[in-house]
């Protein structure tokens, strides 16, 4: 098998009913590795992500990125024809992804029991703010709210200021990762039972319930055990990590900042020697991480004085020679020129339509994880709205032109 044809999920079909970021992220991960992902979008506007960070034209680079390797089908779920088409696609699919507010599919007459009648083997992966059960289940909420509920937002930023948000939709993305993992876990269970003739997987075990707040909460390490065992309530510590020192960002003579993680016991010794502070390396109080955390202000001041005398490349070269983990803080421009990303095919270039013009050679992030030493090639960027409607509804479901118009909302659009 060549690098271009590595597709572990070839033969798996996914029906994506999701909007925004969470479910589309799960769909993208499955599509990246060969699954056929059919993205269902509403007539007219499609996924709202098409207009997020839209700098030109009618389809954003964000949409093109998160919906790569998929097919776009327009269906109007307000119509019976649209619902019937969804159920017909369900009958031919392995996994359904959705991230609507709980109860929405049921309101449309497409709840899990109905889907199960159409396909008793279907895996139904549901993403919502707080999950499908519990007192908050019906509450709407984007990832920003879920991140706050998880305890994550309270730890981001400086202690003397209000909590801040990281610059990407981290809650949605992590929920998407869990949704993809849960889908594959359930798919493996289904196939394992088939091989062992153990019988079908019950519907309850084929419903994967991902909550945004829980996805973020699961990333919070020992936040709760530390609190319940010792009464330690972690707070924001800026660029540091609670209980770990010295590990921070430092400004260099040229104005650039670098990140240095010198918190390992043996690394700390080399680190302090490198910055010309053997006294700190030999200090008995600094031989453990707990002691270094207690003296974090003194350590950061000493390190900052050293970096302030060197340019970022000079400081990084000295730290690399000493075996101290360190690196520059990259911008998009830095990543675009980086040889490591290039060597692993992590920036892949395409000519991209904005809907108004073609932009040549635009780089997009590659596929992770790597198989075969380099990132697998992206097959296609996020499709134009309804680009594959005829292919799927006509070729897969064998609907005629009139039926396709009815299911996709075109029939209603042309009525006087």
Short mmCIF file of C-alpha atoms in Angstrom, two decimals:
data_model
loop_
_atom_site.label_atom_id
_atom_site.label_comp_id
_atom_site.label_asym_id
_atom_site.label_seq_id
_atom_site.Cartn_x
_atom_site.Cartn_y
_atom_site.Cartn_z
CA UNK A 1 0.00 0.00 0.00
CA UNK A 2 1.42 3.39 -0.98
CA UNK A 3 1.46 6.40 1.30
CA UNK A 4 -1.32 7.95 -0.78
CA UNK A 5 -3.63 4.97 -0.25
CA UNK A 6 -3.21 4.41 3.51
CA UNK A 7 -6.80 4.51 4.73
CA UNK A 8 -7.46 2.42 7.88
CA UNK A 9 -11.14 3.42 7.91
CA UNK A 10 -11.84 2.67 4.27
CA UNK A 11 -15.33 1.18 4.04
CA UNK A 12 -16.70 3.04 7.09
CA UNK A 13 -19.49 5.48 6.30
CA UNK A 14 -20.30 8.38 8.65
CA UNK A 15 -23.34 10.63 8.50
CA UNK A 16 -22.53 14.02 10.03
CA UNK A 17 -25.45 16.18 11.10
CA UNK A 18 -23.29 18.56 13.09
CA UNK A 19 -22.71 22.30 12.93
CA UNK A 20 -19.89 24.49 14.17
CA UNK A 21 -16.76 22.73 15.51
CA UNK A 22 -17.28 19.75 17.86
CA UNK A 23 -19.05 17.16 15.68
CA UNK A 24 -17.28 18.38 12.51
CA UNK A 25 -13.96 17.84 14.28
CA UNK A 26 -14.93 14.25 15.02
CA UNK A 27 -16.02 13.82 11.41
CA UNK A 28 -12.77 15.31 10.16
CA UNK A 29 -10.69 12.88 12.20
CA UNK A 30 -12.62 9.91 10.81
CA UNK A 31 -12.50 11.29 7.27
CA UNK A 32 -8.76 11.91 7.51
CA UNK A 33 -8.16 8.18 7.82
CA UNK A 34 -10.41 7.05 5.02
CA UNK A 35 -13.98 7.04 6.30
CA UNK A 36 -16.59 8.37 3.88
CA UNK A 37 -18.09 11.27 5.80
CA UNK A 38 -21.32 12.68 4.40
CA UNK A 39 -21.95 16.10 5.90
CA UNK A 40 -25.61 17.13 5.88
CA UNK A 41 -26.14 20.91 5.69
CA UNK A 42 -29.24 23.06 5.71
CA UNK A 43 -30.39 24.72 2.47
CA UNK A 44 -29.17 28.22 1.75
CA UNK A 45 -26.63 28.93 4.47
CA UNK A 46 -25.24 25.50 5.32
CA UNK A 47 -23.04 25.09 8.38
CA UNK A 48 -22.68 28.44 10.13
CA UNK A 49 -18.93 27.83 10.26
CA UNK A 50 -18.82 28.81 6.58
CA UNK A 51 -19.12 32.43 7.77
CA UNK A 52 -16.85 32.34 10.83
CA UNK A 53 -13.60 34.29 10.35
CA UNK A 54 -14.69 34.94 6.81
CA UNK A 55 -12.19 37.38 5.31
CA UNK A 56 -13.34 37.09 1.72
CA UNK A 57 -15.92 35.26 -0.40
CA UNK A 58 -18.56 32.91 1.01
CA UNK A 59 -16.63 30.03 2.60
CA UNK A 60 -14.11 30.53 5.40
CA UNK A 61 -10.74 28.84 5.69
CA UNK A 62 -11.96 27.57 9.06
CA UNK A 63 -14.74 25.64 7.32
CA UNK A 64 -12.34 24.37 4.64
CA UNK A 65 -10.01 23.11 7.38
CA UNK A 66 -12.48 21.41 9.72
CA UNK A 67 -14.51 19.80 6.94
CA UNK A 68 -11.73 18.48 4.76
CA UNK A 69 -12.02 15.03 3.20
CA UNK A 70 -15.84 15.15 3.51
CA UNK A 71 -18.79 15.32 1.14
CA UNK A 72 -21.49 18.00 1.46
CA UNK A 73 -25.15 17.16 0.93
CA UNK A 74 -27.97 19.68 1.31
CA UNK A 75 -31.09 18.30 3.03
CA UNK A 76 -34.05 20.14 4.47
CA UNK A 77 -34.91 18.31 7.71
CA UNK A 78 -38.08 20.38 8.05
CA UNK A 79 -39.60 18.37 5.21
CA UNK A 80 -40.71 14.76 5.14
CA UNK A 81 -38.61 14.21 2.02
CA UNK A 82 -35.52 15.47 3.85
CA UNK A 83 -36.18 13.24 6.87
CA UNK A 84 -36.75 10.21 4.66
CA UNK A 85 -33.45 10.89 2.91
CA UNK A 86 -31.65 11.07 6.25
CA UNK A 87 -33.15 7.76 7.34
CA UNK A 88 -32.21 6.21 4.01
CA UNK A 89 -28.63 7.39 4.55
CA UNK A 90 -28.71 6.10 8.13
CA UNK A 91 -29.59 2.64 6.78
CA UNK A 92 -26.36 2.72 4.77
CA UNK A 93 -24.10 4.24 7.45
CA UNK A 94 -22.03 2.96 10.36
CA UNK A 95 -21.89 6.10 12.51
CA UNK A 96 -24.08 9.18 12.95
CA UNK A 97 -22.53 12.32 14.45
CA UNK A 98 -24.60 15.18 15.83
CA UNK A 99 -24.08 18.14 18.16
CA UNK A 100 -27.51 19.69 18.45
CA UNK A 101 -29.12 20.76 21.71
CA UNK A 102 -30.50 17.62 23.44
CA UNK A 103 -34.02 16.88 22.25
CA UNK A 104 -33.55 18.43 18.81
CA UNK A 105 -33.26 15.14 16.91
CA UNK A 106 -36.24 13.82 18.84
CA UNK A 107 -38.25 16.93 17.92
CA UNK A 108 -37.47 16.27 14.27
CA UNK A 109 -38.63 12.68 14.59
CA UNK A 110 -35.05 11.41 14.30
CA UNK A 111 -34.33 10.26 17.85
CA UNK A 112 -32.14 7.22 18.58
CA UNK A 113 -35.06 4.79 18.62
CA UNK A 114 -36.17 5.92 15.16
CA UNK A 115 -32.60 5.77 13.88
CA UNK A 116 -32.25 2.30 15.37
CA UNK A 117 -35.28 1.11 13.43
CA UNK A 118 -33.64 2.29 10.23
CA UNK A 119 -30.31 0.67 11.15
CA UNK A 120 -30.06 -1.65 14.19
CA UNK A 121 -26.24 -1.51 14.00
CA UNK A 122 -25.90 2.29 13.86
CA UNK A 123 -23.56 4.03 16.30
CA UNK A 124 -25.10 7.34 17.43
CA UNK A 125 -22.51 9.80 18.69
CA UNK A 126 -24.01 12.84 20.36
CA UNK A 127 -22.16 15.96 21.49
CA UNK A 128 -23.81 18.62 23.62
CA UNK A 129 -22.90 21.23 26.22
CA UNK A 130 -23.73 19.12 29.30
CA UNK A 131 -24.69 15.69 27.96
CA UNK A 132 -28.01 14.02 27.29
CA UNK A 133 -28.95 13.54 30.97
CA UNK A 134 -28.78 15.49 34.22
CA UNK A 135 -30.30 18.78 35.39
CA UNK A 136 -28.32 20.90 32.90
CA UNK A 137 -28.81 18.62 29.90
CA UNK A 138 -31.35 20.84 28.15
CA UNK A 139 -29.35 24.02 28.64
CA UNK A 140 -27.71 25.36 25.47
CA UNK A 141 -24.07 26.28 25.64
CA UNK A 142 -21.01 26.76 23.48
CA UNK A 143 -17.56 25.54 24.47
CA UNK A 144 -16.72 28.83 26.23
CA UNK A 145 -19.42 28.11 28.82
CA UNK A 146 -18.45 24.45 29.11
CA UNK A 147 -14.79 25.38 29.64
CA UNK A 148 -15.87 27.60 32.53
CA UNK A 149 -17.96 24.81 34.10
CA UNK A 150 -15.04 22.37 33.82
CA UNK A 151 -12.65 24.39 35.96
CA UNK A 152 -10.36 24.95 33.00
CA UNK A 153 -11.07 28.64 32.48
CA UNK A 154 -10.27 29.42 36.13
CA UNK A 155 -6.67 28.33 35.56
CA UNK A 156 -5.96 30.34 32.41
CA UNK A 157 -4.39 33.77 32.75
CA UNK A 158 -2.69 35.85 35.43
CA UNK A 159 -3.83 35.71 39.05
CA UNK A 160 -4.50 39.46 39.30
CA UNK A 161 -6.82 39.55 36.30
CA UNK A 162 -10.05 37.91 35.17
CA UNK A 163 -9.64 34.46 33.58
CA UNK A 164 -8.94 34.52 29.86
CA UNK A 165 -9.68 32.21 26.97
CA UNK A 166 -7.11 30.36 24.91
CA UNK A 167 -7.04 31.43 21.26
CA UNK A 168 -8.68 28.31 19.79
CA UNK A 169 -11.94 26.43 20.43
CA UNK A 170 -10.21 23.96 22.72
CA UNK A 171 -13.40 22.66 24.36
CA UNK A 172 -15.05 21.84 21.04
CA UNK A 173 -11.87 20.25 19.69
CA UNK A 174 -11.30 18.00 22.70
CA UNK A 175 -14.97 16.97 22.66
CA UNK A 176 -14.51 16.13 18.98
CA UNK A 177 -11.53 13.94 19.84
CA UNK A 178 -13.56 12.08 22.45
CA UNK A 179 -16.43 11.70 20.00
CA UNK A 180 -14.13 10.19 17.38
CA UNK A 181 -12.56 7.90 19.99
CA UNK A 182 -15.96 6.84 21.32
CA UNK A 183 -17.22 6.16 17.81
CA UNK A 184 -14.23 3.96 17.00
CA UNK A 185 -14.50 2.17 20.34
CA UNK A 186 -18.15 1.34 19.65
CA UNK A 187 -17.34 0.33 16.08
CA UNK A 188 -14.67 -2.06 17.37
CA UNK A 189 -17.14 -3.54 19.88
CA UNK A 190 -19.70 -4.06 17.13
CA UNK A 191 -17.23 -5.80 14.85
CA UNK A 192 -15.77 -7.90 17.68
CA UNK A 193 -19.23 -9.17 18.56
CA UNK A 194 -19.87 -10.03 14.95
CA UNK A 195 -16.67 -12.06 14.79
CA UNK A 196 -17.49 -13.93 17.99
CA UNK A 197 -21.19 -14.35 17.13
CA UNK A 198 -21.99 -12.76 20.50
CA UNK A 199 -25.05 -10.95 19.22
CA UNK A 200 -25.85 -7.35 18.45
CA UNK A 201 -24.76 -4.47 20.67
CA UNK A 202 -27.78 -2.99 22.50
CA UNK A 203 -28.83 0.50 21.45
CA UNK A 204 -27.92 1.98 24.85
CA UNK A 205 -24.32 0.87 24.33
CA UNK A 206 -24.24 2.34 20.82
CA UNK A 207 -25.14 5.84 21.99
CA UNK A 208 -21.93 7.77 22.64
CA UNK A 209 -22.76 10.75 24.88
CA UNK A 210 -20.05 13.43 24.86
CA UNK A 211 -20.52 16.54 27.00
CA UNK A 212 -18.33 19.58 26.33
CA UNK A 213 -17.89 20.35 30.02
CA UNK A 214 -16.94 16.74 30.79
CA UNK A 215 -14.49 16.58 27.91
CA UNK A 216 -12.67 19.59 29.38
CA UNK A 217 -13.09 18.33 32.95
CA UNK A 218 -11.32 15.12 31.99
CA UNK A 219 -8.27 17.22 31.05
CA UNK A 220 -8.00 18.79 34.50
CA UNK A 221 -5.54 16.24 35.86
CA UNK A 222 -5.63 16.09 39.70
CA UNK A 223 -7.69 19.25 40.22
CA UNK A 224 -10.45 17.47 42.17
CA UNK A 225 -8.36 14.87 44.06
CA UNK A 226 -5.97 17.60 45.25
CA UNK A 227 -8.90 19.65 46.48
CA UNK A 228 -10.79 16.83 48.15
CA UNK A 229 -7.70 15.19 49.67
CA UNK A 230 -5.75 18.28 50.76
CA UNK A 231 -8.07 21.26 50.39
CA UNK A 232 -5.81 22.66 47.65
CA UNK A 233 -7.85 24.81 45.27
CA UNK A 234 -5.63 25.57 42.29
CA UNK A 235 -5.58 29.12 40.94
CA UNK A 236 -4.18 30.94 37.93
CA UNK A 237 -0.41 31.28 37.85
CA UNK A 238 0.13 33.01 34.50
CA UNK A 239 2.69 31.35 32.25
CA UNK A 240 3.70 28.85 34.91
CA UNK A 241 2.20 25.47 35.77
CA UNK A 242 1.06 24.98 39.37
CA UNK A 243 3.64 23.08 41.40
CA UNK A 244 6.22 22.85 38.59
CA UNK A 245 9.34 25.04 38.43
CA UNK A 246 11.19 26.50 36.73
CA UNK A 247 8.97 26.33 33.65
CA UNK A 248 7.91 29.59 32.04
CA UNK A 249 8.31 31.98 29.13
CA UNK A 250 11.16 34.48 29.19
CA UNK A 251 11.91 37.63 27.18
CA UNK A 252 15.23 37.83 25.33
CA UNK A 253 17.38 40.81 24.34
CA UNK A 254 15.85 40.97 20.85
CA UNK A 255 12.32 41.23 22.27
CA UNK A 256 11.38 37.64 21.34
CA UNK A 257 10.21 35.23 24.03
CA UNK A 258 11.20 31.61 24.52
CA UNK A 259 9.72 28.81 26.60
CA UNK A 260 12.05 26.81 28.85
CA UNK A 261 10.97 23.70 30.77
CA UNK A 262 13.82 23.08 33.21
CA UNK A 263 11.83 21.48 36.00
CA UNK A 264 13.35 17.97 36.00
CA UNK A 265 15.83 17.41 38.83
CA UNK A 266 18.84 16.58 36.64
CA UNK A 267 17.80 19.09 33.97
CA UNK A 268 17.67 21.81 36.62
CA UNK A 269 21.33 21.24 37.44
CA UNK A 270 22.40 21.72 33.81
CA UNK A 271 20.02 24.64 33.43
CA UNK A 272 21.46 26.62 36.31
CA UNK A 273 25.02 25.94 35.19
CA UNK A 274 24.12 27.21 31.72
CA UNK A 275 22.75 30.52 33.03
CA UNK A 276 25.83 31.01 35.19
CA UNK A 277 24.17 30.28 38.53
CA UNK A 278 25.93 27.23 39.99
CA UNK A 279 24.89 28.48 43.43
CA UNK A 280 21.28 27.75 42.57
CA UNK A 281 22.19 24.34 41.21
CA UNK A 282 23.90 23.49 44.50
CA UNK A 283 21.29 25.00 46.83
CA UNK A 284 19.89 22.13 49.01
CA UNK A 285 16.47 23.79 49.08
CA UNK A 286 16.21 23.59 45.27
CA UNK A 287 16.98 19.92 44.77
CA UNK A 288 13.30 18.96 44.60
CA UNK A 289 10.47 20.34 42.54
CA UNK A 290 8.55 21.36 45.66
CA UNK A 291 11.47 23.48 46.81
CA UNK A 292 11.89 25.06 43.40
CA UNK A 293 8.18 25.92 43.26
CA UNK A 294 8.49 27.68 46.62
CA UNK A 295 11.37 29.73 45.15
CA UNK A 296 9.82 30.24 41.72
CA UNK A 297 10.04 34.04 41.83
CA UNK A 298 13.77 33.98 42.58
CA UNK A 299 14.39 31.38 39.85
CA UNK A 300 12.39 33.22 37.23
CA UNK A 301 14.21 36.46 38.02
CA UNK A 302 17.60 34.77 37.59
CA UNK A 303 16.59 33.13 34.33
CA UNK A 304 15.04 36.35 33.01
CA UNK A 305 18.25 38.25 33.73
CA UNK A 306 20.18 35.68 31.69
CA UNK A 307 17.80 35.62 28.70
CA UNK A 308 17.72 39.43 28.73
CA UNK A 309 21.41 39.45 27.81
CA UNK A 310 21.01 37.14 24.79
CA UNK A 311 18.98 37.04 21.61
CA UNK A 312 16.43 34.24 21.36
CA UNK A 313 18.59 32.18 18.95
CA UNK A 314 21.62 32.58 21.24
CA UNK A 315 19.70 31.52 24.34
CA UNK A 316 18.11 28.56 22.57
CA UNK A 317 21.47 27.39 21.22
CA UNK A 318 23.01 27.43 24.71
CA UNK A 319 20.06 25.55 26.20
CA UNK A 320 20.12 22.97 23.42
CA UNK A 321 23.83 22.36 23.99
CA UNK A 322 23.06 21.72 27.67
CA UNK A 323 20.13 19.41 26.95
CA UNK A 324 17.56 21.72 28.51
CA UNK A 325 14.11 21.54 26.81
CA UNK A 326 13.39 24.92 25.26
CA UNK A 327 11.87 26.41 22.15
CA UNK A 328 10.70 29.57 20.44
CA UNK A 329 7.13 30.79 20.68
CA UNK A 330 5.98 30.41 17.09
CA UNK A 331 3.62 32.58 15.14
CA UNK A 332 1.78 31.46 12.00
CA UNK A 333 4.63 32.93 9.96
CA UNK A 334 7.19 30.90 11.91
CA UNK A 335 5.26 27.66 11.47
CA UNK A 336 4.90 28.33 7.75
CA UNK A 337 8.69 28.41 7.36
CA UNK A 338 9.62 25.65 9.81
CA UNK A 339 11.65 22.71 8.46
CA UNK A 340 10.29 20.18 11.00
CA UNK A 341 6.68 20.76 9.94
CA UNK A 342 7.74 20.64 6.30
CA UNK A 343 9.69 17.39 6.73
CA UNK A 344 6.59 15.60 8.02
CA UNK A 345 4.21 17.09 5.42
CA UNK A 346 2.35 18.96 8.15
CA UNK A 347 1.57 21.93 5.94
CA UNK A 348 -0.14 20.91 2.71
CA UNK A 349 -0.80 23.46 -0.01
CA UNK A 350 -3.95 23.85 -2.09
CA UNK A 351 -5.45 26.30 -4.52
CA UNK A 352 -8.53 27.52 -2.67
CA UNK A 353 -11.74 29.07 -3.90
CA UNK A 354 -13.19 31.82 -1.72
CA UNK A 355 -16.32 31.81 -3.83
CA UNK A 356 -15.07 34.94 -5.57
CA UNK A 357 -11.52 34.03 -6.60
CA UNK A 358 -8.91 31.27 -6.48
CA UNK A 359 -6.10 31.77 -3.97
CA UNK A 360 -3.02 29.73 -5.00
CA UNK A 361 -0.82 27.66 -2.70
CA UNK A 362 -2.62 28.11 0.62
CA UNK A 363 -1.18 25.90 3.37
CA UNK A 364 -3.44 23.76 5.58
CA UNK A 365 -2.51 21.71 8.68
CA UNK A 366 -1.70 18.08 7.91
CA UNK A 367 -3.26 14.90 9.25
CA UNK A 368 -2.36 13.69 12.76
CA UNK A 369 -1.22 11.11 13.82
CA UNK A 370 1.43 10.29 11.23
CA UNK A 371 1.34 6.90 9.52
CA UNK A 372 4.18 5.98 7.18
CA UNK A 373 6.64 8.66 8.35
CA UNK A 374 4.74 11.63 6.92
CA UNK A 375 1.31 13.14 7.35
CA UNK A 376 -1.16 11.47 5.02
CA UNK A 377 -2.24 13.65 2.11
CA UNK A 378 -5.46 15.64 2.47
CA UNK A 379 -7.79 14.37 -0.26
CA UNK A 380 -9.91 17.49 -0.51
CA UNK A 381 -10.70 20.63 1.44
CA UNK A 382 -14.08 21.32 3.00
CA UNK A 383 -16.51 21.13 0.07
CA UNK A 384 -18.73 23.82 -1.36
CA UNK A 385 -22.27 23.78 0.00
CA UNK A 386 -24.17 20.83 -1.50
CA UNK A 387 -21.27 19.89 -3.75
CA UNK A 388 -22.06 16.17 -3.45
CA UNK A 389 -25.85 16.29 -3.22
CA UNK A 390 -26.52 14.64 -6.60
CA UNK A 391 -23.71 12.13 -6.10
CA UNK A 392 -25.06 10.93 -2.75
CA UNK A 393 -28.82 11.24 -3.18
CA UNK A 394 -28.78 10.07 -6.79
CA UNK A 395 -25.89 7.61 -6.78
CA UNK A 396 -26.21 6.13 -3.30
CA UNK A 397 -29.96 6.47 -2.63
CA UNK A 398 -31.07 6.28 -6.30
CA UNK A 399 -33.43 9.26 -5.99
CA UNK A 400 -34.57 10.94 -9.16
CA UNK A 401 -34.24 14.66 -9.86
CA UNK A 402 -37.65 15.56 -8.43
CA UNK A 403 -36.99 13.59 -5.25
CA UNK A 404 -33.58 15.23 -4.86
CA UNK A 405 -35.16 18.67 -5.24
CA UNK A 406 -37.78 17.84 -2.62
CA UNK A 407 -35.28 16.43 -0.10
CA UNK A 408 -32.79 19.27 -0.50
CA UNK A 409 -35.35 22.05 -0.30
CA UNK A 410 -34.94 23.14 -3.91
CA UNK A 411 -38.58 22.41 -4.74
CA UNK A 412 -39.75 24.87 -2.10
CA UNK A 413 -37.16 27.45 -3.14
CA UNK A 414 -38.45 27.64 -6.73
CA UNK A 415 -42.12 27.91 -5.84
CA UNK A 416 -43.69 31.25 -6.76
#
